[in-house]
PDB file of C-alpha atoms in Angstrom:
ATOM      1  CA  MET A   1    -185.468 -56.931   9.794  1.00  0.00           C
ATOM      2  CA  THR A   2    -187.201 -59.918  11.376  1.00  0.00           C
ATOM      3  CA  HIS A   3    -190.871 -60.633  11.469  1.00  0.00           C
ATOM      4  CA  PRO A   4    -192.464 -60.888  14.956  1.00  0.00           C
ATOM      5  CA  ASP A   5    -193.244 -64.591  14.434  1.00  0.00           C
ATOM      6  CA  GLN A   6    -189.701 -65.565  13.453  1.00  0.00           C
ATOM      7  CA  PRO A   7    -187.624 -67.403  16.054  1.00  0.00           C
ATOM      8  CA  VAL A   8    -185.277 -65.208  18.018  1.00  0.00           C
ATOM      9  CA  THR A   9    -181.612 -66.071  18.554  1.00  0.00           C
ATOM     10  CA  GLU A  10    -180.173 -66.865  21.993  1.00  0.00           C
ATOM     11  CA  PRO A  11    -180.563 -63.776  24.214  1.00  0.00           C
ATOM     12  CA  SER A  12    -177.471 -61.800  25.232  1.00  0.00           C
ATOM     13  CA  ASP A  13    -176.840 -60.196  28.629  1.00  0.00           C
ATOM     14  CA  ARG A  14    -178.208 -56.964  27.178  1.00  0.00           C
ATOM     15  CA  ASP A  15    -181.359 -58.838  26.108  1.00  0.00           C
ATOM     16  CA  HIS A  16    -181.766 -60.212  29.636  1.00  0.00           C
ATOM     17  CA  VAL A  17    -181.547 -56.693  31.058  1.00  0.00           C
ATOM     18  CA  ALA A  18    -184.029 -55.395  28.471  1.00  0.00           C
ATOM     19  CA  ARG A  19    -186.435 -58.216  29.323  1.00  0.00           C
ATOM     20  CA  ALA A  20    -186.116 -57.479  33.041  1.00  0.00           C
ATOM     21  CA  VAL A  21    -186.901 -53.808  32.380  1.00  0.00           C
ATOM     22  CA  ALA A  22    -189.864 -54.796  30.199  1.00  0.00           C
ATOM     23  CA  ARG A  23    -191.165 -57.202  32.848  1.00  0.00           C
ATOM     24  CA  GLY A  24    -190.923 -54.399  35.414  1.00  0.00           C
ATOM     25  CA  ARG A  25    -192.888 -52.014  33.198  1.00  0.00           C
ATOM     26  CA  VAL A  26    -195.580 -54.578  32.526  1.00  0.00           C
ATOM     27  CA  ALA A  27    -195.768 -55.618  36.200  1.00  0.00           C
ATOM     28  CA  ALA A  28    -196.124 -51.990  37.323  1.00  0.00           C
ATOM     29  CA  GLU A  29    -198.873 -51.372  34.769  1.00  0.00           C
ATOM     30  CA  ARG A  30    -200.598 -54.612  35.826  1.00  0.00           C
ATOM     31  CA  ALA A  31    -200.566 -53.532  39.485  1.00  0.00           C
ATOM     32  CA  LEU A  32    -202.130 -50.173  38.582  1.00  0.00           C
ATOM     33  CA  THR A  33    -204.752 -51.827  36.383  1.00  0.00           C
ATOM     34  CA  GLU A  34    -205.672 -54.420  39.010  1.00  0.00           C
ATOM     35  CA  ALA A  35    -205.978 -51.666  41.637  1.00  0.00           C
ATOM     36  CA  ARG A  36    -208.235 -49.733  39.244  1.00  0.00           C
ATOM     37  CA  ILE A  37    -210.448 -52.813  38.803  1.00  0.00           C
ATOM     38  CA  VAL A  38    -210.768 -53.227  42.579  1.00  0.00           C
ATOM     39  CA  SER A  39    -211.606 -49.537  42.984  1.00  0.00           C
ATOM     40  CA  LEU A  40    -214.227 -49.693  40.234  1.00  0.00           C
ATOM     41  CA  ALA A  41    -215.794 -52.778  41.808  1.00  0.00           C
ATOM     42  CA  ARG A  42    -216.048 -50.901  45.118  1.00  0.00           C
ATOM     43  CA  GLN A  43    -217.606 -47.900  43.396  1.00  0.00           C
ATOM     44  CA  HIS A  44    -220.104 -50.150  41.636  1.00  0.00           C
ATOM     45  CA  GLN A  45    -221.010 -51.832  44.919  1.00  0.00           C
ATOM     46  CA  ALA A  46    -221.490 -48.434  46.587  1.00  0.00           C
ATOM     47  CA  ILE A  47    -223.844 -47.363  43.792  1.00  0.00           C
ATOM     48  CA  VAL A  48    -225.808 -50.604  44.068  1.00  0.00           C
ATOM     49  CA  GLU A  49    -226.100 -50.249  47.838  1.00  0.00           C
ATOM     50  CA  GLY A  50    -227.003 -46.556  47.559  1.00  0.00           C
ATOM     51  CA  SER A  51    -229.657 -47.225  44.951  1.00  0.00           C
ATOM     52  CA  ARG A  52    -231.511 -49.618  47.239  1.00  0.00           C
ATOM     53  CA  TRP A  53    -233.257 -46.591  48.678  1.00  0.00           C
ATOM     54  CA  THR A  54    -234.347 -45.189  45.320  1.00  0.00           C
ATOM     55  CA  THR A  55    -237.111 -46.328  43.017  1.00  0.00           C
ATOM     56  CA  ASP A  56    -236.572 -48.730  40.125  1.00  0.00           C
ATOM     57  CA  ASP A  57    -238.053 -46.175  37.748  1.00  0.00           C
ATOM     58  CA  ASP A  58    -234.917 -44.569  36.273  1.00  0.00           C
ATOM     59  CA  GLU A  59    -236.966 -42.546  33.807  1.00  0.00           C
ATOM     60  CA  HIS A  60    -239.135 -40.694  36.345  1.00  0.00           C
ATOM     61  CA  ASP A  61    -236.851 -40.640  39.379  1.00  0.00           C
ATOM     62  CA  PRO A  62    -234.637 -37.515  39.294  1.00  0.00           C
ATOM     63  CA  GLU A  63    -231.760 -39.537  40.764  1.00  0.00           C
ATOM     64  CA  GLY A  64    -232.399 -42.548  38.546  1.00  0.00           C
ATOM     65  CA  SER A  65    -230.758 -41.234  35.399  1.00  0.00           C
ATOM     66  CA  THR A  66    -227.671 -40.185  37.352  1.00  0.00           C
ATOM     67  CA  ILE A  67    -227.400 -43.605  38.975  1.00  0.00           C
ATOM     68  CA  ALA A  68    -227.894 -45.360  35.635  1.00  0.00           C
ATOM     69  CA  PHE A  69    -225.233 -43.143  34.047  1.00  0.00           C
ATOM     70  CA  GLU A  70    -222.779 -43.849  36.874  1.00  0.00           C
ATOM     71  CA  ARG A  71    -223.374 -47.608  36.603  1.00  0.00           C
ATOM     72  CA  ALA A  72    -222.846 -47.501  32.836  1.00  0.00           C
ATOM     73  CA  ALA A  73    -219.683 -45.417  33.172  1.00  0.00           C
ATOM     74  CA  ILE A  74    -218.211 -47.766  35.761  1.00  0.00           C
ATOM     75  CA  ALA A  75    -219.136 -50.808  33.658  1.00  0.00           C
ATOM     76  CA  SER A  76    -217.382 -49.246  30.660  1.00  0.00           C
ATOM     77  CA  MET A  77    -214.250 -48.415  32.663  1.00  0.00           C
ATOM     78  CA  SER A  78    -214.223 -51.954  34.089  1.00  0.00           C
ATOM     79  CA  ARG A  79    -214.388 -53.454  30.579  1.00  0.00           C
ATOM     80  CA  GLU A  80    -211.512 -51.227  29.480  1.00  0.00           C
ATOM     81  CA  ALA A  81    -209.433 -52.265  32.502  1.00  0.00           C
ATOM     82  CA  ARG A  82    -210.062 -55.968  31.830  1.00  0.00           C
ATOM     83  CA  GLU A  83    -209.023 -55.431  28.195  1.00  0.00           C
ATOM     84  CA  GLU A  84    -205.869 -53.728  29.465  1.00  0.00           C
ATOM     85  CA  LEU A  85    -205.110 -56.866  31.513  1.00  0.00           C
ATOM     86  CA  ARG A  86    -205.466 -58.980  28.360  1.00  0.00           C
ATOM     87  CA  GLU A  87    -203.088 -56.627  26.544  1.00  0.00           C
ATOM     88  CA  LEU A  88    -200.633 -56.934  29.439  1.00  0.00           C
ATOM     89  CA  ASP A  89    -200.870 -60.736  29.168  1.00  0.00           C
ATOM     90  CA  ASP A  90    -200.015 -60.397  25.473  1.00  0.00           C
ATOM     91  CA  ALA A  91    -197.086 -58.113  26.319  1.00  0.00           C
ATOM     92  CA  GLU A  92    -195.761 -60.715  28.772  1.00  0.00           C
ATOM     93  CA  MET A  93    -195.967 -63.362  26.049  1.00  0.00           C
ATOM     94  CA  ARG A  94    -193.995 -61.088  23.696  1.00  0.00           C
ATOM     95  CA  ILE A  95    -191.364 -60.620  26.413  1.00  0.00           C
ATOM     96  CA  GLU A  96    -191.007 -64.393  26.769  1.00  0.00           C
ATOM     97  CA  ARG A  97    -190.796 -64.858  22.971  1.00  0.00           C
ATOM     98  CA  GLY A  98    -188.226 -62.088  22.722  1.00  0.00           C
ATOM     99  CA  THR A  99    -190.409 -59.929  20.473  1.00  0.00           C
ATOM    100  CA  TYR A 100    -191.427 -57.281  23.017  1.00  0.00           C
ATOM    101  CA  GLY A 101    -190.507 -53.844  21.730  1.00  0.00           C
ATOM    102  CA  GLN A 102    -190.592 -55.023  18.123  1.00  0.00           C
ATOM    103  CA  CYS A 103    -193.220 -53.478  15.839  1.00  0.00           C
ATOM    104  CA  GLU A 104    -195.740 -56.053  14.640  1.00  0.00           C
ATOM    105  CA  VAL A 105    -196.114 -54.235  11.313  1.00  0.00           C
ATOM    106  CA  CYS A 106    -192.615 -53.310  10.131  1.00  0.00           C
ATOM    107  CA  GLY A 107    -190.484 -55.392  12.517  1.00  0.00           C
ATOM    108  CA  GLY A 108    -188.531 -52.322  13.615  1.00  0.00           C
ATOM    109  CA  ALA A 109    -187.874 -51.288  17.192  1.00  0.00           C
ATOM    110  CA  ILE A 110    -190.515 -49.507  19.249  1.00  0.00           C
ATOM    111  CA  SER A 111    -188.838 -46.592  21.025  1.00  0.00           C
ATOM    112  CA  ASP A 112    -188.180 -46.807  24.764  1.00  0.00           C
ATOM    113  CA  PRO A 113    -190.131 -43.602  25.498  1.00  0.00           C
ATOM    114  CA  ARG A 114    -193.159 -45.134  23.735  1.00  0.00           C
ATOM    115  CA  LEU A 115    -192.823 -48.375  25.714  1.00  0.00           C
ATOM    116  CA  GLU A 116    -192.440 -46.414  28.950  1.00  0.00           C
ATOM    117  CA  ALA A 117    -195.642 -44.513  28.199  1.00  0.00           C
ATOM    118  CA  LEU A 118    -197.503 -47.517  26.780  1.00  0.00           C
ATOM    119  CA  PRO A 119    -195.979 -50.840  27.917  1.00  0.00           C
ATOM    120  CA  THR A 120    -198.468 -52.767  25.774  1.00  0.00           C
ATOM    121  CA  ALA A 121    -197.476 -51.006  22.515  1.00  0.00           C
ATOM    122  CA  ARG A 122    -197.437 -53.359  19.524  1.00  0.00           C
ATOM    123  CA  ARG A 123    -196.515 -50.844  16.824  1.00  0.00           C
ATOM    124  CA  CYS A 124    -193.866 -48.177  16.427  1.00  0.00           C
ATOM    125  CA  ILE A 125    -195.022 -44.578  16.174  1.00  0.00           C
ATOM    126  CA  ASP A 126    -194.578 -44.483  12.384  1.00  0.00           C
ATOM    127  CA  CYS A 127    -196.767 -47.555  11.804  1.00  0.00           C
ATOM    128  CA  THR A 128    -199.344 -46.330  14.313  1.00  0.00           C
ATOM    129  CA  SER A 129    -199.488 -42.945  12.555  1.00  0.00           C
ATOM    130  CA  ARG A 130    -199.939 -44.582   9.147  1.00  0.00           C
ATOM    131  CA  ARG A 131    -202.789 -46.725  10.450  1.00  0.00           C
ATOM    132  CA  ARG A 132    -204.911 -43.716  11.435  1.00  0.00           C
TER     133      ARG A 132
END
């Protein structure tokens, strides 16, 4: 068992294929996340433009609380999407280092189904379960 920070030996053909698959997963997730960020920015802009015709008094305007809630929800989703991009950057770095798919806790392999579902996974299911 190797630790995630230990140097990795020269990659084999199988490793090259695995890295290409991993890059594809991460790239696909990045495209979805970037599209989500663009969509959220458009939604935010639509709310801002729509609220020009309402009062600034969110407390007493019947529409104000709804608009404030929508703005807060979109801001929260935007923060989550930007964090996802940072996690994807980290996943790309692990691919380059040859540690992608290796659990950061136990050093064991993260299952392919887990990586397909969550390309940014850093821990195997066992270590994730123990952490909760």
